[in-house]
PDB file of C-alpha atoms in Angstrom:
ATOM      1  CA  UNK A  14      46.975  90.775  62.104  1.00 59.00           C
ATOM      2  CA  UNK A  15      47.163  92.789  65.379  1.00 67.00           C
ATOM      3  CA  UNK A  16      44.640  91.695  68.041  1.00 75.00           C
ATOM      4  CA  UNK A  17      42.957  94.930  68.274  1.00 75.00           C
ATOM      5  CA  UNK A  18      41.530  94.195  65.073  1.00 78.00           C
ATOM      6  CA  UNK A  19      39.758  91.348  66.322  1.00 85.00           C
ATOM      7  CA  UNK A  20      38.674  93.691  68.928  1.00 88.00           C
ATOM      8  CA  UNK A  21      37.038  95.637  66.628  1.00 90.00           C
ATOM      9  CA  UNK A  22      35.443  93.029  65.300  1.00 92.00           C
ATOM     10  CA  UNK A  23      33.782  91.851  68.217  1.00 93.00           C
ATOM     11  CA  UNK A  24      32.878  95.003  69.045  1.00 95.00           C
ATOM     12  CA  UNK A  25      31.093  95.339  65.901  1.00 95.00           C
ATOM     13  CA  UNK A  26      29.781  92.001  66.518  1.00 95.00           C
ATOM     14  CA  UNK A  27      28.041  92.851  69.873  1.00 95.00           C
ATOM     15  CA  UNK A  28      26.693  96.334  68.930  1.00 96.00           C
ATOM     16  CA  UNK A  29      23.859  95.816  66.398  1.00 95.00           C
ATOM     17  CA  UNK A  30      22.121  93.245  68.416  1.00 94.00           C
ATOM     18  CA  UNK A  31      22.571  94.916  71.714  1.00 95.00           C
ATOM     19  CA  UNK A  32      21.256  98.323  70.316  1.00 94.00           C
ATOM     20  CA  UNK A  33      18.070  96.219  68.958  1.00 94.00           C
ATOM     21  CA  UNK A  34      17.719  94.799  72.420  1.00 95.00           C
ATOM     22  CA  UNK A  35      17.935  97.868  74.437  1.00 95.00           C
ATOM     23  CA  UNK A  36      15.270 100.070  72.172  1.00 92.00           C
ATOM     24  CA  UNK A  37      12.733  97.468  71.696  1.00 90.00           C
ATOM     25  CA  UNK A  38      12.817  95.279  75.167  1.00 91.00           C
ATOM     26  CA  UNK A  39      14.679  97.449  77.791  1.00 93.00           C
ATOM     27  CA  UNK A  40      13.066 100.866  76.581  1.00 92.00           C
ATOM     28  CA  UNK A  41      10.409  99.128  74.625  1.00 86.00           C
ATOM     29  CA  UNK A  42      10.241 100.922  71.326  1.00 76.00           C
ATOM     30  CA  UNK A  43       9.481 104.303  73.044  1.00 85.00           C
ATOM     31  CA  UNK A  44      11.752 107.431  71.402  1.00 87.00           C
ATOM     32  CA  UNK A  45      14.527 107.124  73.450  1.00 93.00           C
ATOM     33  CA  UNK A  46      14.484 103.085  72.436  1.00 89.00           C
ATOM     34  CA  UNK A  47      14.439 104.939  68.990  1.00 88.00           C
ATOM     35  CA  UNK A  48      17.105 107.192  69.085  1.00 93.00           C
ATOM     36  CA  UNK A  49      19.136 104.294  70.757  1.00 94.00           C
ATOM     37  CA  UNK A  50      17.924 102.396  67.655  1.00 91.00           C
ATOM     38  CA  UNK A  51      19.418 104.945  65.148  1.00 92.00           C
ATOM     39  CA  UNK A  52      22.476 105.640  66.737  1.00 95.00           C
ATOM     40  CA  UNK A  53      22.951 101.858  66.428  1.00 93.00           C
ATOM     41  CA  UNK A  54      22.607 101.875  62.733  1.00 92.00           C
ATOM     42  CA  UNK A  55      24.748 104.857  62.475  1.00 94.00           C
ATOM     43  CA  UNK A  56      27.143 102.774  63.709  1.00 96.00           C
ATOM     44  CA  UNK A  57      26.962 100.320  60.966  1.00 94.00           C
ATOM     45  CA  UNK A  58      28.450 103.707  58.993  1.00 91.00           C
ATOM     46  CA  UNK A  59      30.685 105.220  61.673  1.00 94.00           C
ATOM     47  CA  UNK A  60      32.635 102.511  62.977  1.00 94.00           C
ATOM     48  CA  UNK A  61      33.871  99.920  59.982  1.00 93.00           C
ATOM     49  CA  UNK A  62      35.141 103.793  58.368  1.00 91.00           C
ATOM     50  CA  UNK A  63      36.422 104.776  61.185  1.00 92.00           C
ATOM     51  CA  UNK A  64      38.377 101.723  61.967  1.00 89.00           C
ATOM     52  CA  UNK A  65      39.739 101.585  58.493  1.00 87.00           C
ATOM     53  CA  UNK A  66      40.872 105.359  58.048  1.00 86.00           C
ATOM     54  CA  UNK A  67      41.933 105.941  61.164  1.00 84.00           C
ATOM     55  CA  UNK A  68      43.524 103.012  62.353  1.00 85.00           C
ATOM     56  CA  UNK A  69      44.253 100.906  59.286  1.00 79.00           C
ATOM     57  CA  UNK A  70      44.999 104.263  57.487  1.00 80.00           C
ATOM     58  CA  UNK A  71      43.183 102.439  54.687  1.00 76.00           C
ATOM     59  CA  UNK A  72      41.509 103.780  51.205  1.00 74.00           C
ATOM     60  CA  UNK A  73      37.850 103.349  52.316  1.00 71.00           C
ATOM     61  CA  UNK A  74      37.682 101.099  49.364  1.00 74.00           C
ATOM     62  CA  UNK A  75      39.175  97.880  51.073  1.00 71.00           C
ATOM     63  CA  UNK A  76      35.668  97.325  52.276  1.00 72.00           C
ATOM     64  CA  UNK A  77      33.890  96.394  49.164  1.00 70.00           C
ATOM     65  CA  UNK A  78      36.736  95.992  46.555  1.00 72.00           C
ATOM     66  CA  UNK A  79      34.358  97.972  44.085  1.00 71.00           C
ATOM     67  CA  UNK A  80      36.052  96.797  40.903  1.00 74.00           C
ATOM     68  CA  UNK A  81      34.171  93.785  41.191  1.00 74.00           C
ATOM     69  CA  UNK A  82      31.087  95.571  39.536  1.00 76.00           C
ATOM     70  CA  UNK A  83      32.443  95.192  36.036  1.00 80.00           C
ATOM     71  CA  UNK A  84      32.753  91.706  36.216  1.00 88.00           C
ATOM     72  CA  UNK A  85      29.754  89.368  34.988  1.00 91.00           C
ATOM     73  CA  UNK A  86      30.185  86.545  37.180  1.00 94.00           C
ATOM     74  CA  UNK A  87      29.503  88.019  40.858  1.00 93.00           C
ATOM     75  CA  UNK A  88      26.374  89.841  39.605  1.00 95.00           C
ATOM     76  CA  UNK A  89      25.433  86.754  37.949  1.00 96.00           C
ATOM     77  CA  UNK A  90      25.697  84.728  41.440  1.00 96.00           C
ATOM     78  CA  UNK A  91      24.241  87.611  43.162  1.00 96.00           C
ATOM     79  CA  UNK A  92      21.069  87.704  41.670  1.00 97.00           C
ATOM     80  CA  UNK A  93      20.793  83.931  40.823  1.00 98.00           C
ATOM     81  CA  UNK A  94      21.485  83.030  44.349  1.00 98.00           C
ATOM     82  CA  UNK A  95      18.678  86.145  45.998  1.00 97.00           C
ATOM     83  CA  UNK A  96      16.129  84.589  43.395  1.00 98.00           C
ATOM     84  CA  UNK A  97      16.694  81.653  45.042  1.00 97.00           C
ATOM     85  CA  UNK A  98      15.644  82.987  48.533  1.00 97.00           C
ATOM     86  CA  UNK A  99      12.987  84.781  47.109  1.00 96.00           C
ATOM     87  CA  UNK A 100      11.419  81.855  46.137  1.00 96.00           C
ATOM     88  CA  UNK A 101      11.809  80.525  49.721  1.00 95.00           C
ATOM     89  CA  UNK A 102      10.367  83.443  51.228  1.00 94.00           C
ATOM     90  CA  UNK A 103       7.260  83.130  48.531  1.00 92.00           C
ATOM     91  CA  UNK A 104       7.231  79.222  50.034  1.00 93.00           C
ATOM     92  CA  UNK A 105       7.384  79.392  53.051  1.00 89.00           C
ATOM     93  CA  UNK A 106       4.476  82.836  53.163  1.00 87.00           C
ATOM     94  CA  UNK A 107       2.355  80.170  51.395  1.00 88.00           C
ATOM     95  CA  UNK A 108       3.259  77.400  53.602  1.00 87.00           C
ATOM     96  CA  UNK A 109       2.031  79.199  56.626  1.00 77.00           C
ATOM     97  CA  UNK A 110       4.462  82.403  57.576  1.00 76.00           C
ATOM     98  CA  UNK A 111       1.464  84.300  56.400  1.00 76.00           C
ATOM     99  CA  UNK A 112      -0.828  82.884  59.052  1.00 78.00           C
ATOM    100  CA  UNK A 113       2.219  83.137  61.515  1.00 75.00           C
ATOM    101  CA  UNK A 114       2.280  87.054  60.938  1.00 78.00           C
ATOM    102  CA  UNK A 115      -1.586  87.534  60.837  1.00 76.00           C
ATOM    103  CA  UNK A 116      -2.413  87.076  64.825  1.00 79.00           C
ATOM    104  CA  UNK A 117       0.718  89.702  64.700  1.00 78.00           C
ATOM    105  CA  UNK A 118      -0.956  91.763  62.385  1.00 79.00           C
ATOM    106  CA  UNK A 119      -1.431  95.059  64.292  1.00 82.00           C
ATOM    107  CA  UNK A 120       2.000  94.868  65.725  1.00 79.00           C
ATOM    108  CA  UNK A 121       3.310  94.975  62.379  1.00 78.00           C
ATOM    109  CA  UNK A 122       1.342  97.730  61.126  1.00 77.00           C
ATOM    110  CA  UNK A 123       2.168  99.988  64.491  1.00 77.00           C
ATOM    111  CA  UNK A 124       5.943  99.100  63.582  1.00 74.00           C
ATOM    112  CA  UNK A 125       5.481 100.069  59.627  1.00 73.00           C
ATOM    113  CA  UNK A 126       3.195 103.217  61.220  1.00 71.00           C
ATOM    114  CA  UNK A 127       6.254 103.881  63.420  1.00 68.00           C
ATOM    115  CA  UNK A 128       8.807 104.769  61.087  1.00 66.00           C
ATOM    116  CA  UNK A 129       6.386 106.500  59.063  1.00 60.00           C
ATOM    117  CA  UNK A 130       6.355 104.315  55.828  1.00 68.00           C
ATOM    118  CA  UNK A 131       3.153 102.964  55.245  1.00 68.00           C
ATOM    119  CA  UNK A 132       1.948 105.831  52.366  1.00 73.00           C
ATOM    120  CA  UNK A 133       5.196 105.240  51.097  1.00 79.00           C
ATOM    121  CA  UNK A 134       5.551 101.827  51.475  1.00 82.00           C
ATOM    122  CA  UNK A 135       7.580 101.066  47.943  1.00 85.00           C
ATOM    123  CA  UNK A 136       9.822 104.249  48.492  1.00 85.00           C
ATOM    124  CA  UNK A 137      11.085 102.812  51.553  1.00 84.00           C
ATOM    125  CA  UNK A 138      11.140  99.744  50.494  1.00 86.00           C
ATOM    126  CA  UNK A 139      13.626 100.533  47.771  1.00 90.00           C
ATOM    127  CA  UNK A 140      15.693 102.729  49.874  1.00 87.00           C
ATOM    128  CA  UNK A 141      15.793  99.815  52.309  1.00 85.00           C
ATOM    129  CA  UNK A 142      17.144  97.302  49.464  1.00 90.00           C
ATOM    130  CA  UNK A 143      19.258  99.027  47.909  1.00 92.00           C
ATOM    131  CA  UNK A 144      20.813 101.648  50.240  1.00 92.00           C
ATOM    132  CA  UNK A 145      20.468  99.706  53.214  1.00 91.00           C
ATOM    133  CA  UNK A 146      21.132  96.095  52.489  1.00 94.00           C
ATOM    134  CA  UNK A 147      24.334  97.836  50.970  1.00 94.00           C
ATOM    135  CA  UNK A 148      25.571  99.152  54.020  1.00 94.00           C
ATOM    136  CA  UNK A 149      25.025  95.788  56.063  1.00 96.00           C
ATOM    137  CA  UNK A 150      27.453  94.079  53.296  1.00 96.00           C
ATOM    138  CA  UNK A 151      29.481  96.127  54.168  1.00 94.00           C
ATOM    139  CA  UNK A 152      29.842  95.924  57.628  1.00 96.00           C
ATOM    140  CA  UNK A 153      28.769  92.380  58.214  1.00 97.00           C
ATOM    141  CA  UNK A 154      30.834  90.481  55.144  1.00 96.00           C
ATOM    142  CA  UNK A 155      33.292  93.401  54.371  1.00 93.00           C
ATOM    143  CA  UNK A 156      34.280  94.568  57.762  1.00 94.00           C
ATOM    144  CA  UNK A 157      33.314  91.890  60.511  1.00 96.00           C
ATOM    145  CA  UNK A 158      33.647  88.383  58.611  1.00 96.00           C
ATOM    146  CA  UNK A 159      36.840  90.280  56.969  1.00 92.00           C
ATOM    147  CA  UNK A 160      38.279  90.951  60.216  1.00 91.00           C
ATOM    148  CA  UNK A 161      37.692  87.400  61.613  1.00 94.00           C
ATOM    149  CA  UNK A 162      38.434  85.314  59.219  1.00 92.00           C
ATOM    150  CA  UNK A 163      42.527  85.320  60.127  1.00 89.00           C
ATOM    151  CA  UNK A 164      41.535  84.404  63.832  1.00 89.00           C
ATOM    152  CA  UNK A 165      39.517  81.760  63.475  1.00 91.00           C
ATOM    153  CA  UNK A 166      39.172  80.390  59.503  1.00 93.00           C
ATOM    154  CA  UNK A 167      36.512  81.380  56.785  1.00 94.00           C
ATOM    155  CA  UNK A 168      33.820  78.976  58.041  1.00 95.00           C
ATOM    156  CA  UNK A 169      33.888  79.960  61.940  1.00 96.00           C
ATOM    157  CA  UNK A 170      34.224  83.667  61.056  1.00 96.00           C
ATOM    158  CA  UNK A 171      31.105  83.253  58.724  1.00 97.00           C
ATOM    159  CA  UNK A 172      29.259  81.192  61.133  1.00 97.00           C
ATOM    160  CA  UNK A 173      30.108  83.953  63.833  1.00 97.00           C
ATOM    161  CA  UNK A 174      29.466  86.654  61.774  1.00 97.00           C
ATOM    162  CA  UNK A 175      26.345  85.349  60.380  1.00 98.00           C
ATOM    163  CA  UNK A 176      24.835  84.278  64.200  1.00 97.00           C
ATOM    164  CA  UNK A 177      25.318  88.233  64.787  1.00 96.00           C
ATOM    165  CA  UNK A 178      23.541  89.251  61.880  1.00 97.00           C
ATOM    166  CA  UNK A 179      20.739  86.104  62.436  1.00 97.00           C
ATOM    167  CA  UNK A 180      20.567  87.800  65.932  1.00 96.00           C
ATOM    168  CA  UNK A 181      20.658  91.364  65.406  1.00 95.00           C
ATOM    169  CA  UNK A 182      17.227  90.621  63.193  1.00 96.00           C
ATOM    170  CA  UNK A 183      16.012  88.292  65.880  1.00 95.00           C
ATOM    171  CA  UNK A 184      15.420  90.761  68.139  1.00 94.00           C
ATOM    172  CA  UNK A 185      13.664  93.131  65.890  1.00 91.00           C
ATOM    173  CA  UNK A 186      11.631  90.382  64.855  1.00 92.00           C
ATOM    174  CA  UNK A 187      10.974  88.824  68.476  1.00 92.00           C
ATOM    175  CA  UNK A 188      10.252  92.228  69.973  1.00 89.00           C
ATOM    176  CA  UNK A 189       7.429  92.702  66.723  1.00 87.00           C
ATOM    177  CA  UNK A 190       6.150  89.150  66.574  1.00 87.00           C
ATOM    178  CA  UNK A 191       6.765  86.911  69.718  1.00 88.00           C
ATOM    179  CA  UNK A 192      10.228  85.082  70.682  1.00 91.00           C
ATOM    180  CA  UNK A 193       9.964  81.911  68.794  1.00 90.00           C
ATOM    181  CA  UNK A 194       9.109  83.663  65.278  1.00 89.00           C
ATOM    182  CA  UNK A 195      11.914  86.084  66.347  1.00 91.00           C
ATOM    183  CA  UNK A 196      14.031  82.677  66.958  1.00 95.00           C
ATOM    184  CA  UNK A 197      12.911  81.071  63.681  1.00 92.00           C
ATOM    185  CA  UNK A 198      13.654  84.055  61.444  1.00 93.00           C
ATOM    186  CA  UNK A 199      16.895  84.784  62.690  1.00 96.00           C
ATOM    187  CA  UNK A 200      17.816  81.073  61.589  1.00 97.00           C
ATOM    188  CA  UNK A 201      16.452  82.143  58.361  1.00 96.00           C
ATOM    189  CA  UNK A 202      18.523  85.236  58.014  1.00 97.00           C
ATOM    190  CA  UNK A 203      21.634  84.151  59.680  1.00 97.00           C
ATOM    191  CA  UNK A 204      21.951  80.692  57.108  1.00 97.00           C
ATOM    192  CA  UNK A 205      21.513  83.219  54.017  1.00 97.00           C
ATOM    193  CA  UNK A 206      24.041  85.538  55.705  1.00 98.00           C
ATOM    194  CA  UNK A 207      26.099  82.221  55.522  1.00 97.00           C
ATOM    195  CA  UNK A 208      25.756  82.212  51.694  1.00 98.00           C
ATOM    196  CA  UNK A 209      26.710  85.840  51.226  1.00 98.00           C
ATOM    197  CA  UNK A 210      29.624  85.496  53.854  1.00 98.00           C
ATOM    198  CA  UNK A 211      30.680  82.617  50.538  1.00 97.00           C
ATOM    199  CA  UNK A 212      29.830  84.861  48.173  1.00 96.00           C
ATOM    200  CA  UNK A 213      31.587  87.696  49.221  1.00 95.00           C
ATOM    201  CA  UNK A 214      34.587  84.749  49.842  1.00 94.00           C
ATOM    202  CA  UNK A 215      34.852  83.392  46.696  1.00 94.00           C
ATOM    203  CA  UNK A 216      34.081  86.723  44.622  1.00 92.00           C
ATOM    204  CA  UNK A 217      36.538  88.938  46.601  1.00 90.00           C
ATOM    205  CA  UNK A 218      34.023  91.717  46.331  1.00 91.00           C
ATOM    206  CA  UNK A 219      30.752  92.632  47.729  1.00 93.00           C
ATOM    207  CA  UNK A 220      28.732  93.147  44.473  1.00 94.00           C
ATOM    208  CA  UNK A 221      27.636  89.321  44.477  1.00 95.00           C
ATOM    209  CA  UNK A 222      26.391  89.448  47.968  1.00 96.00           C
ATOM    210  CA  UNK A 223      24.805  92.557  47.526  1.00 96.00           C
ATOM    211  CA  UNK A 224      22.808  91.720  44.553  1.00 97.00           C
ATOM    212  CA  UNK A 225      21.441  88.591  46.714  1.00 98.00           C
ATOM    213  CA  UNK A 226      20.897  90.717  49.606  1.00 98.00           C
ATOM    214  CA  UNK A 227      19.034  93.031  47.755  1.00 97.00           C
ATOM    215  CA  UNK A 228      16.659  90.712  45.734  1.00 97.00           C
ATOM    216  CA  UNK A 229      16.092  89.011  49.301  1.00 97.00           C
ATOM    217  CA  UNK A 230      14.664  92.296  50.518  1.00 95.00           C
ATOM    218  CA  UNK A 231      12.502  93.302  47.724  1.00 95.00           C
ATOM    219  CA  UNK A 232      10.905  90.003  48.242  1.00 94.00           C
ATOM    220  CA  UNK A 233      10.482  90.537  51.782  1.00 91.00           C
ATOM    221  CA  UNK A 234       8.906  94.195  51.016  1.00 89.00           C
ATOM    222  CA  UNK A 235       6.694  92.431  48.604  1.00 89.00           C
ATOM    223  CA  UNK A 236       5.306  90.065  50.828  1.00 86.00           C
ATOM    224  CA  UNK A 237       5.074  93.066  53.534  1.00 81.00           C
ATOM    225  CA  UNK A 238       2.863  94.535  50.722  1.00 81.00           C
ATOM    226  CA  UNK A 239       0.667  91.698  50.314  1.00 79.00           C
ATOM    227  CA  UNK A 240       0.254  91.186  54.054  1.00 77.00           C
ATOM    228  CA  UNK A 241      -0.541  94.767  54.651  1.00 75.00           C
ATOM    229  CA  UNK A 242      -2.378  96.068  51.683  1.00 78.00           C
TER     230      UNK A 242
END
C-alpha cells in the first residue's frame, strides 16, 4: 500500500482529538470553539469519502462492506458484545461513576443545554446512536484501523486507532468533568474501541461493531437520563 495512505491515516488520526482540544480548552467551548467543533465532525464525513473516491477511486462501499447485514452472526456479536458494556456502564454508575458525575453536575447540564437537547433528550439520543455511532465505525474501524493495519499489524493498528478514539472522547470528557475522569473514560472507551476494532476484524464488515457501538450509547443516554432527570 502506498505511504500516502498511511498519511491519511494519521491525519485522520490527529484531527478528531485536536479539533476537541482546540474548541473546548484553547477557545473554551465559546461559538467559535463550536464551529471548530463541527467542522471537526464534518470531517469524520468529508475526509474517509474523500480519500476513497478521489484518491482510491473506490465504490464508497469499501468502508463498511454492507453485505454483512444479511448475515446472522455479526449482528449476533454486535449486540451480544454492546450488552455486555452496557452492563458495565450500569456497574460501574452504581459503583460510584454516578457520584463521580454529581459534583460535575451543572457542567453537564450547561453541555446537554449547549447543544440544545435537553427537551429532547431521547430524540437526540437516538440520532446520536444510531446515526452517529455509525459514522465513527466508519471512520475509526473502516477507514483509520483499515488503513493501518498493513503498516503496522492488526493489534498495533487497533491499539493506535483505538488510543485516538479513547482520546478524542477524553478531551470532551476532561474539558466537561475534570482531567482524571476525562483520563479514566477515555481508557474506558478506547479498550471497547479495541473490541470493535476485533469485531470489525474478524466479521469483515462493520454491522457487528456497529450494533455494539450502538447498544453502548443507548446505555450511556440512559444513564444521562437518570442522572439528569
Amino acid at each position: 500500500m502506498p505511504r500516502k495512505h498511511l498519511a491519511a491515516a494519521a491525519v485522520a488520526l490527529v484531527v478528531p482529538g485536536l479539533g476537541a482540544f482546540v474548541a473546548f480548552v484553547v477557545l473554551g467551548g465559546s461559538p467559535a470553539g463550536e464551529a471548530v467543533f463541527a467542522a471537526s465532525k464534518v470531517f469524520l464525513l468529508a475526509w474517509p469519502a474523500f480519500w476513497t473516491f478521489a484518491v482510491d477511486r473506490a465504490d464508497l462501499r469499501v468502508l463498511a462492506n454492507p453485505s454483512g447485514a444479511l448475515r446472522l452472526r455479526p449482528w449476533a456479536l454486535g449486540l451480544a458484545t454492546g450488552s455486555f458494556f452496557a452492563f458495565l456502564i450500569w456497574l460501574g454508575w452504581t459503583l460510584g461513576l454516578d457520584m463521580m458525575l454529581a459534583e460535575h453536575r451543572p457542567a453537564v447540564e450547561a453541555a446537554v443545554a449547549r447543544w440544545g437537547s435537553r427537551n429532547h433528550f431521547w430524540t437526540w439520543a437516538l440520532l446520536m446512536s444510531v446515526l452517529h455511532s455509525g459514522v465513527e465505525e466508519i471512520y475509526w474501524r473502516g477507514f483509520v484501523f483499515s488503513r493501518l493495519r498493513p503498516w503496522v499489524g492488526d493489534g498495533a493498528a487497533a491499539l493506535v486507532s483505538s488510543a485516538g478514539f479513547g482520546v478524542h472522547h477524553g478531551v470532551l470528557y476532561a474539558a466537561t468533568l475534570d482531567a482524571a475522569s476525562g483520563a479514566f473514560l477515555a481508557l474506558a472507551v478506547a479498550i471497547a474501541a479495541g473490541a470493535w476494532c476485533l469485531l470489525y476484524q474478524e466479521e469483515k464488515t462493520l454491522w457487528a461493531s456497529w450494533a455494539s457501538h450502538l447498544v453502548a450509547d443507548l446505555a450511556i443516554f440512559a444513564i444521562g437520563a437518570h442522572f439528569l432527570f
